[in-house]
């Protein structure tokens, strides 16, 4: 009699239990989370490095241009005797015929009567410089005759002013900011935003004019003239602070005409627009991204100032 062993040889089906499946899923999730966190951290610090590089490039470009301007400053201490004679001539001219002194004064006198050197506050820096200009343009006066006089349209005597364009600032800052806000090219490039224009400075600006283009009664360095030729340099910069070293202490203001000298060095501190509070990159890598840069430029024409005790 044969007995069937089919039922005895049957094996139970193999597989994973529910607990094993849950453990495997949990481990896979942990691994994916770790990989994602590593990739996300790498991306954030890479972005922070790119932002640091961009800000460093902007700071170096600003430093390079400022260095050229500052080191091109010209200054000659005024001669008291010449100043007194010029004042006497001006008084005599006004008493005799009431004509403007500007009609009888030459370019050298004009340079001496207007402030040379450095004039600055903590937020604005004006430099009177002497540096080469592009090929000069001339204009014929008196017709097409070859013997007509030629008038020099540009000179090497320049007045350079650095400031922040800000609608809430002074006359120069406000007029320049109004130009930038209304400029379609600036808006199209995303450099300015009308919605945020009133929230603070628009960015770093620079103006340069020909000093000899004006006269005593209408100097070329007026706020309106400077605002008309202002260049919008860096919208990323929202703070600008100047300080002036007299050889002993740092000063917040400087007037070469009143002090009779130029500072030994000028300190410039620029600050960049802070990110929004909800910026994830800034929250993660805030220590890796610089917010400000400071540099000092020495003036080669500076001389030691004499204090009252030395006189």
Tab-separated table of C-alpha atoms in Angstrom:
chain	number	residue	atom	x	y	z
A	1	UNK	CA	0.000	0.000	0.000
A	2	UNK	CA	1.536	3.260	-1.100
A	3	UNK	CA	1.225	6.441	0.951
A	4	UNK	CA	1.214	9.870	-0.736
A	5	UNK	CA	3.989	12.196	0.478
A	6	UNK	CA	2.839	15.220	-1.540
A	7	UNK	CA	1.364	16.970	1.413
A	8	UNK	CA	4.334	16.197	3.616
A	9	UNK	CA	6.841	17.688	1.106
A	10	UNK	CA	4.941	20.972	0.594
A	11	UNK	CA	7.024	23.993	1.754
A	12	UNK	CA	5.619	27.216	3.112
A	13	UNK	CA	6.013	30.216	0.706
A	14	UNK	CA	9.118	32.432	1.395
A	15	UNK	CA	8.880	36.322	1.821
A	16	UNK	CA	9.505	39.338	4.087
A	17	UNK	CA	7.522	40.033	7.135
A	18	UNK	CA	5.845	43.391	7.669
A	19	UNK	CA	8.442	44.381	10.237
A	20	UNK	CA	11.290	43.677	7.832
A	21	UNK	CA	9.623	45.767	5.122
A	22	UNK	CA	9.117	48.698	7.520
A	23	UNK	CA	12.736	48.538	8.681
A	24	UNK	CA	14.004	48.503	5.082
A	25	UNK	CA	11.820	51.460	4.122
A	26	UNK	CA	12.968	53.414	7.160
A	27	UNK	CA	16.638	52.761	6.359
A	28	UNK	CA	16.114	53.812	2.733
A	29	UNK	CA	14.442	57.040	3.881
A	30	UNK	CA	17.299	57.783	6.267
A	31	UNK	CA	19.842	57.201	3.521
A	32	UNK	CA	17.961	59.424	1.064
A	33	UNK	CA	17.627	62.144	3.719
A	34	UNK	CA	21.360	62.043	4.437
A	35	UNK	CA	22.221	62.231	0.739
A	36	UNK	CA	19.779	65.120	0.186
A	37	UNK	CA	21.125	67.015	3.197
A	38	UNK	CA	24.689	66.624	1.940
A	39	UNK	CA	23.768	67.807	-1.551
A	40	UNK	CA	21.720	70.715	-0.176
A	41	UNK	CA	24.545	71.823	2.153
A	42	UNK	CA	27.042	71.591	-0.708
A	43	UNK	CA	24.801	73.710	-2.942
A	44	UNK	CA	24.283	76.346	-0.265
A	45	UNK	CA	27.961	76.738	0.531
A	46	UNK	CA	28.786	76.749	-3.159
A	47	UNK	CA	26.235	79.546	-3.663
A	48	UNK	CA	27.699	81.353	-0.663
A	49	UNK	CA	31.146	81.070	-2.237
A	50	UNK	CA	29.841	82.468	-5.514
A	51	UNK	CA	28.221	85.388	-3.673
A	52	UNK	CA	31.449	86.044	-1.771
A	53	UNK	CA	33.370	85.978	-5.058
A	54	UNK	CA	30.933	88.398	-6.717
A	55	UNK	CA	31.049	90.803	-3.779
A	56	UNK	CA	34.823	90.606	-3.734
A	57	UNK	CA	34.958	91.455	-7.427
A	58	UNK	CA	32.662	94.450	-6.916
A	59	UNK	CA	34.727	95.630	-3.936
A	60	UNK	CA	37.992	95.313	-5.873
A	61	UNK	CA	36.549	97.211	-8.837
A	62	UNK	CA	35.362	100.019	-6.556
A	63	UNK	CA	38.719	100.084	-4.780
A	64	UNK	CA	40.608	100.251	-8.089
A	65	UNK	CA	38.590	103.218	-9.377
A	66	UNK	CA	38.670	105.034	-6.037
A	67	UNK	CA	42.424	104.512	-5.800
A	68	UNK	CA	42.949	106.081	-9.219
A	69	UNK	CA	40.785	109.071	-8.293
A	70	UNK	CA	42.301	109.597	-4.844
A	71	UNK	CA	45.886	109.254	-6.034
A	72	UNK	CA	45.190	111.754	-8.824
A	73	UNK	CA	44.287	114.516	-6.365
A	74	UNK	CA	46.140	117.767	-6.890
A	75	UNK	CA	46.599	120.359	-4.195
A	76	UNK	CA	48.681	123.473	-3.695
A	77	UNK	CA	48.334	125.430	-0.491
A	78	UNK	CA	46.936	128.885	-1.341
A	79	UNK	CA	49.292	131.852	-1.087
A	80	UNK	CA	47.822	134.367	1.404
A	81	UNK	CA	49.239	137.327	-0.533
A	82	UNK	CA	47.719	136.186	-3.836
A	83	UNK	CA	44.387	135.503	-2.140
A	84	UNK	CA	44.379	139.002	-0.628
A	85	UNK	CA	45.198	140.597	-3.986
A	86	UNK	CA	42.431	138.644	-5.676
A	87	UNK	CA	39.917	139.754	-3.058
A	88	UNK	CA	41.018	143.388	-3.512
A	89	UNK	CA	40.619	143.074	-7.314
A	90	UNK	CA	37.165	141.609	-6.894
A	91	UNK	CA	36.079	144.395	-4.532
A	92	UNK	CA	37.473	147.055	-6.851
A	93	UNK	CA	35.735	145.545	-9.877
A	94	UNK	CA	32.388	145.408	-8.068
A	95	UNK	CA	32.679	149.012	-6.929
A	96	UNK	CA	33.707	150.405	-10.303
A	97	UNK	CA	31.432	148.878	-12.900
A	98	UNK	CA	29.596	145.976	-11.198
A	99	UNK	CA	30.860	143.562	-13.848
A	100	UNK	CA	31.527	139.951	-12.968
A	101	UNK	CA	35.068	139.183	-12.002
A	102	UNK	CA	34.804	135.974	-14.004
A	103	UNK	CA	35.114	137.946	-17.229
A	104	UNK	CA	38.600	139.216	-16.281
A	105	UNK	CA	40.062	136.168	-14.578
A	106	UNK	CA	42.214	133.543	-16.255
A	107	UNK	CA	42.180	129.794	-15.770
A	108	UNK	CA	45.032	129.794	-13.231
A	109	UNK	CA	43.202	132.280	-11.020
A	110	UNK	CA	40.034	130.239	-11.364
A	111	UNK	CA	41.842	127.132	-10.099
A	112	UNK	CA	43.109	129.034	-7.071
A	113	UNK	CA	39.779	130.612	-6.144
A	114	UNK	CA	37.856	127.357	-6.141
A	115	UNK	CA	38.479	124.596	-3.624
A	116	UNK	CA	41.216	122.185	-4.670
A	117	UNK	CA	42.198	118.969	-3.013
A	118	UNK	CA	39.678	116.976	-1.012
A	119	UNK	CA	36.281	117.962	0.287
A	120	UNK	CA	34.242	115.270	1.957
A	121	UNK	CA	31.803	114.208	4.606
A	122	UNK	CA	31.114	110.765	6.007
A	123	UNK	CA	28.783	109.981	3.076
A	124	UNK	CA	30.132	112.025	0.143
A	125	UNK	CA	33.637	112.464	-1.235
A	126	UNK	CA	34.652	115.143	-3.744
A	127	UNK	CA	38.122	115.051	-5.268
A	128	UNK	CA	39.729	117.693	-7.457
A	129	UNK	CA	42.057	115.711	-9.665
A	130	UNK	CA	44.369	116.147	-12.607
A	131	UNK	CA	44.524	113.168	-14.941
A	132	UNK	CA	44.625	112.513	-18.671
A	133	UNK	CA	41.354	112.553	-20.563
A	134	UNK	CA	40.435	110.906	-23.891
A	135	UNK	CA	41.342	112.736	-27.113
A	136	UNK	CA	40.108	116.259	-26.672
A	137	UNK	CA	37.345	117.666	-28.800
A	138	UNK	CA	37.485	121.164	-30.219
A	139	UNK	CA	34.814	123.470	-31.502
A	140	UNK	CA	35.337	126.114	-34.170
A	141	UNK	CA	34.149	129.578	-33.316
A	142	UNK	CA	33.522	132.351	-35.800
A	143	UNK	CA	32.662	130.385	-38.922
A	144	UNK	CA	34.261	127.820	-41.148
A	145	UNK	CA	37.386	129.843	-41.800
A	146	UNK	CA	40.597	127.894	-41.179
A	147	UNK	CA	41.843	130.789	-39.074
A	148	UNK	CA	38.863	130.530	-36.728
A	149	UNK	CA	39.697	130.185	-33.084
A	150	UNK	CA	39.595	126.748	-31.488
A	151	UNK	CA	37.998	126.376	-28.068
A	152	UNK	CA	39.163	123.547	-25.842
A	153	UNK	CA	36.070	121.593	-24.770
A	154	UNK	CA	37.718	119.362	-22.173
A	155	UNK	CA	40.539	119.825	-19.707
A	156	UNK	CA	42.527	117.607	-17.405
A	157	UNK	CA	41.141	119.422	-14.366
A	158	UNK	CA	38.349	117.138	-13.176
A	159	UNK	CA	36.036	117.148	-10.202
A	160	UNK	CA	35.034	113.638	-9.095
A	161	UNK	CA	32.321	112.921	-6.527
A	162	UNK	CA	31.417	109.554	-4.957
A	163	UNK	CA	28.092	109.085	-3.190
A	164	UNK	CA	25.058	106.836	-2.747
A	165	UNK	CA	22.053	107.527	-4.975
A	166	UNK	CA	19.160	107.895	-2.569
A	167	UNK	CA	15.778	109.555	-3.067
A	168	UNK	CA	15.787	110.401	0.625
A	169	UNK	CA	19.308	111.860	0.580
A	170	UNK	CA	20.622	115.325	-0.230
A	171	UNK	CA	20.184	117.317	-3.425
A	172	UNK	CA	22.842	115.439	-5.384
A	173	UNK	CA	21.848	112.026	-4.051
A	174	UNK	CA	18.145	112.632	-4.645
A	175	UNK	CA	18.499	114.095	-8.146
A	176	UNK	CA	20.763	111.268	-9.273
A	177	UNK	CA	18.414	108.645	-7.786
A	178	UNK	CA	15.455	110.221	-9.598
A	179	UNK	CA	17.350	109.816	-12.877
A	180	UNK	CA	18.138	106.178	-12.201
A	181	UNK	CA	14.613	105.253	-11.087
A	182	UNK	CA	13.077	106.668	-14.267
A	183	UNK	CA	15.665	105.170	-16.608
A	184	UNK	CA	13.931	102.421	-18.659
A	185	UNK	CA	17.251	100.684	-19.341
A	186	UNK	CA	17.985	100.421	-15.607
A	187	UNK	CA	14.527	99.035	-14.893
A	188	UNK	CA	14.666	96.567	-17.798
A	189	UNK	CA	18.036	95.275	-16.584
A	190	UNK	CA	16.631	94.789	-13.096
A	191	UNK	CA	19.149	97.201	-11.563
A	192	UNK	CA	16.467	99.318	-9.910
A	193	UNK	CA	13.003	98.505	-8.655
A	194	UNK	CA	10.386	101.224	-8.452
A	195	UNK	CA	8.558	99.353	-5.704
A	196	UNK	CA	11.578	99.404	-3.402
A	197	UNK	CA	13.120	102.722	-4.453
A	198	UNK	CA	11.864	104.478	-1.327
A	199	UNK	CA	13.149	101.807	1.049
A	200	UNK	CA	16.787	102.928	0.946
A	201	UNK	CA	19.744	103.812	-1.273
A	202	UNK	CA	19.685	102.597	-4.868
A	203	UNK	CA	23.410	101.965	-5.022
A	204	UNK	CA	26.853	103.484	-5.482
A	205	UNK	CA	27.226	106.357	-7.939
A	206	UNK	CA	30.083	108.462	-9.305
A	207	UNK	CA	30.100	111.845	-11.055
A	208	UNK	CA	32.919	113.477	-12.975
A	209	UNK	CA	32.864	116.956	-14.507
A	210	UNK	CA	35.332	119.272	-16.158
A	211	UNK	CA	36.160	121.973	-13.619
A	212	UNK	CA	37.159	124.478	-16.274
A	213	UNK	CA	33.762	124.139	-17.966
A	214	UNK	CA	32.362	126.526	-15.360
A	215	UNK	CA	33.290	129.899	-13.974
A	216	UNK	CA	33.239	131.633	-10.604
A	217	UNK	CA	29.547	132.520	-10.755
A	218	UNK	CA	28.475	129.171	-12.198
A	219	UNK	CA	30.929	126.445	-11.157
A	220	UNK	CA	30.814	123.089	-12.857
A	221	UNK	CA	30.521	121.213	-9.545
A	222	UNK	CA	26.932	122.142	-8.690
A	223	UNK	CA	24.645	119.368	-7.459
A	224	UNK	CA	22.466	119.534	-10.544
A	225	UNK	CA	25.462	119.351	-12.912
A	226	UNK	CA	26.926	116.400	-11.016
A	227	UNK	CA	23.567	114.604	-10.957
A	228	UNK	CA	23.170	114.985	-14.731
A	229	UNK	CA	26.414	113.100	-15.426
A	230	UNK	CA	26.250	110.619	-12.536
A	231	UNK	CA	27.079	106.992	-13.334
A	232	UNK	CA	25.225	104.155	-11.608
A	233	UNK	CA	28.016	101.775	-10.584
A	234	UNK	CA	26.888	99.157	-8.064
A	235	UNK	CA	23.268	98.593	-6.967
A	236	UNK	CA	24.543	95.892	-4.579
A	237	UNK	CA	26.100	98.546	-2.314
A	238	UNK	CA	23.743	100.246	0.147
A	239	UNK	CA	26.171	101.865	2.619
A	240	UNK	CA	29.194	104.091	2.077
A	241	UNK	CA	31.314	105.650	4.831
A	242	UNK	CA	34.394	107.849	4.453
A	243	UNK	CA	36.947	108.831	7.078
A	244	UNK	CA	40.008	111.042	6.723
A	245	UNK	CA	43.371	110.612	8.450
A	246	UNK	CA	45.256	113.801	9.309
A	247	UNK	CA	48.398	111.993	10.422
A	248	UNK	CA	47.232	111.583	14.012
A	249	UNK	CA	43.477	110.995	14.183
A	250	UNK	CA	40.635	109.946	11.902
A	251	UNK	CA	38.164	112.709	10.982
A	252	UNK	CA	34.577	112.420	9.723
A	253	UNK	CA	34.846	115.518	7.489
A	254	UNK	CA	37.537	117.221	5.459
A	255	UNK	CA	37.861	120.553	3.668
A	256	UNK	CA	41.229	121.172	2.039
A	257	UNK	CA	40.420	124.826	1.450
A	258	UNK	CA	39.785	125.449	5.163
A	259	UNK	CA	42.515	123.146	6.484
A	260	UNK	CA	45.126	124.039	3.903
A	261	UNK	CA	46.054	120.417	3.284
A	262	UNK	CA	44.830	117.079	2.025
A	263	UNK	CA	44.423	114.078	4.327
A	264	UNK	CA	47.263	111.606	4.639
A	265	UNK	CA	44.881	108.762	3.833
A	266	UNK	CA	41.197	108.140	3.197
A	267	UNK	CA	39.322	105.158	4.608
A	268	UNK	CA	36.409	103.780	2.612
A	269	UNK	CA	33.916	101.268	3.989
A	270	UNK	CA	31.254	99.838	1.692
A	271	UNK	CA	28.367	97.633	2.769
A	272	UNK	CA	26.257	95.323	0.648
A	273	UNK	CA	22.492	94.983	0.567
A	274	UNK	CA	21.490	92.463	3.254
A	275	UNK	CA	19.372	89.516	2.133
A	276	UNK	CA	15.761	89.162	3.165
A	277	UNK	CA	15.106	87.577	6.593
A	278	UNK	CA	13.689	84.428	4.993
A	279	UNK	CA	16.748	83.860	2.800
A	280	UNK	CA	17.729	80.224	3.397
A	281	UNK	CA	21.235	80.716	2.038
A	282	UNK	CA	21.989	83.585	4.394
A	283	UNK	CA	20.581	81.676	7.370
A	284	UNK	CA	22.740	78.659	6.601
A	285	UNK	CA	26.021	80.303	5.558
A	286	UNK	CA	25.826	83.750	7.124
A	287	UNK	CA	29.406	83.571	8.427
A	288	UNK	CA	30.767	82.724	4.978
A	289	UNK	CA	29.309	85.768	3.201
A	290	UNK	CA	31.002	89.139	3.932
A	291	UNK	CA	28.644	92.069	4.409
A	292	UNK	CA	31.168	94.899	4.186
A	293	UNK	CA	34.647	95.732	2.931
A	294	UNK	CA	37.087	98.328	4.260
A	295	UNK	CA	40.146	99.705	2.529
A	296	UNK	CA	42.490	102.648	2.999
A	297	UNK	CA	44.103	104.690	0.227
A	298	UNK	CA	47.095	106.931	0.898
A	299	UNK	CA	47.492	110.273	-0.873
A	300	UNK	CA	50.969	110.746	-2.369
A	301	UNK	CA	50.638	114.557	-2.333
A	302	UNK	CA	49.837	114.707	1.385
A	303	UNK	CA	52.153	116.630	3.667
A	304	UNK	CA	52.331	116.719	7.425
A	305	UNK	CA	49.835	119.148	8.922
A	306	UNK	CA	51.053	121.682	11.449
A	307	UNK	CA	49.039	121.931	14.621
A	308	UNK	CA	48.490	125.185	16.534
A	309	UNK	CA	51.180	124.115	19.004
A	310	UNK	CA	53.744	123.796	16.184
A	311	UNK	CA	53.077	127.272	14.826
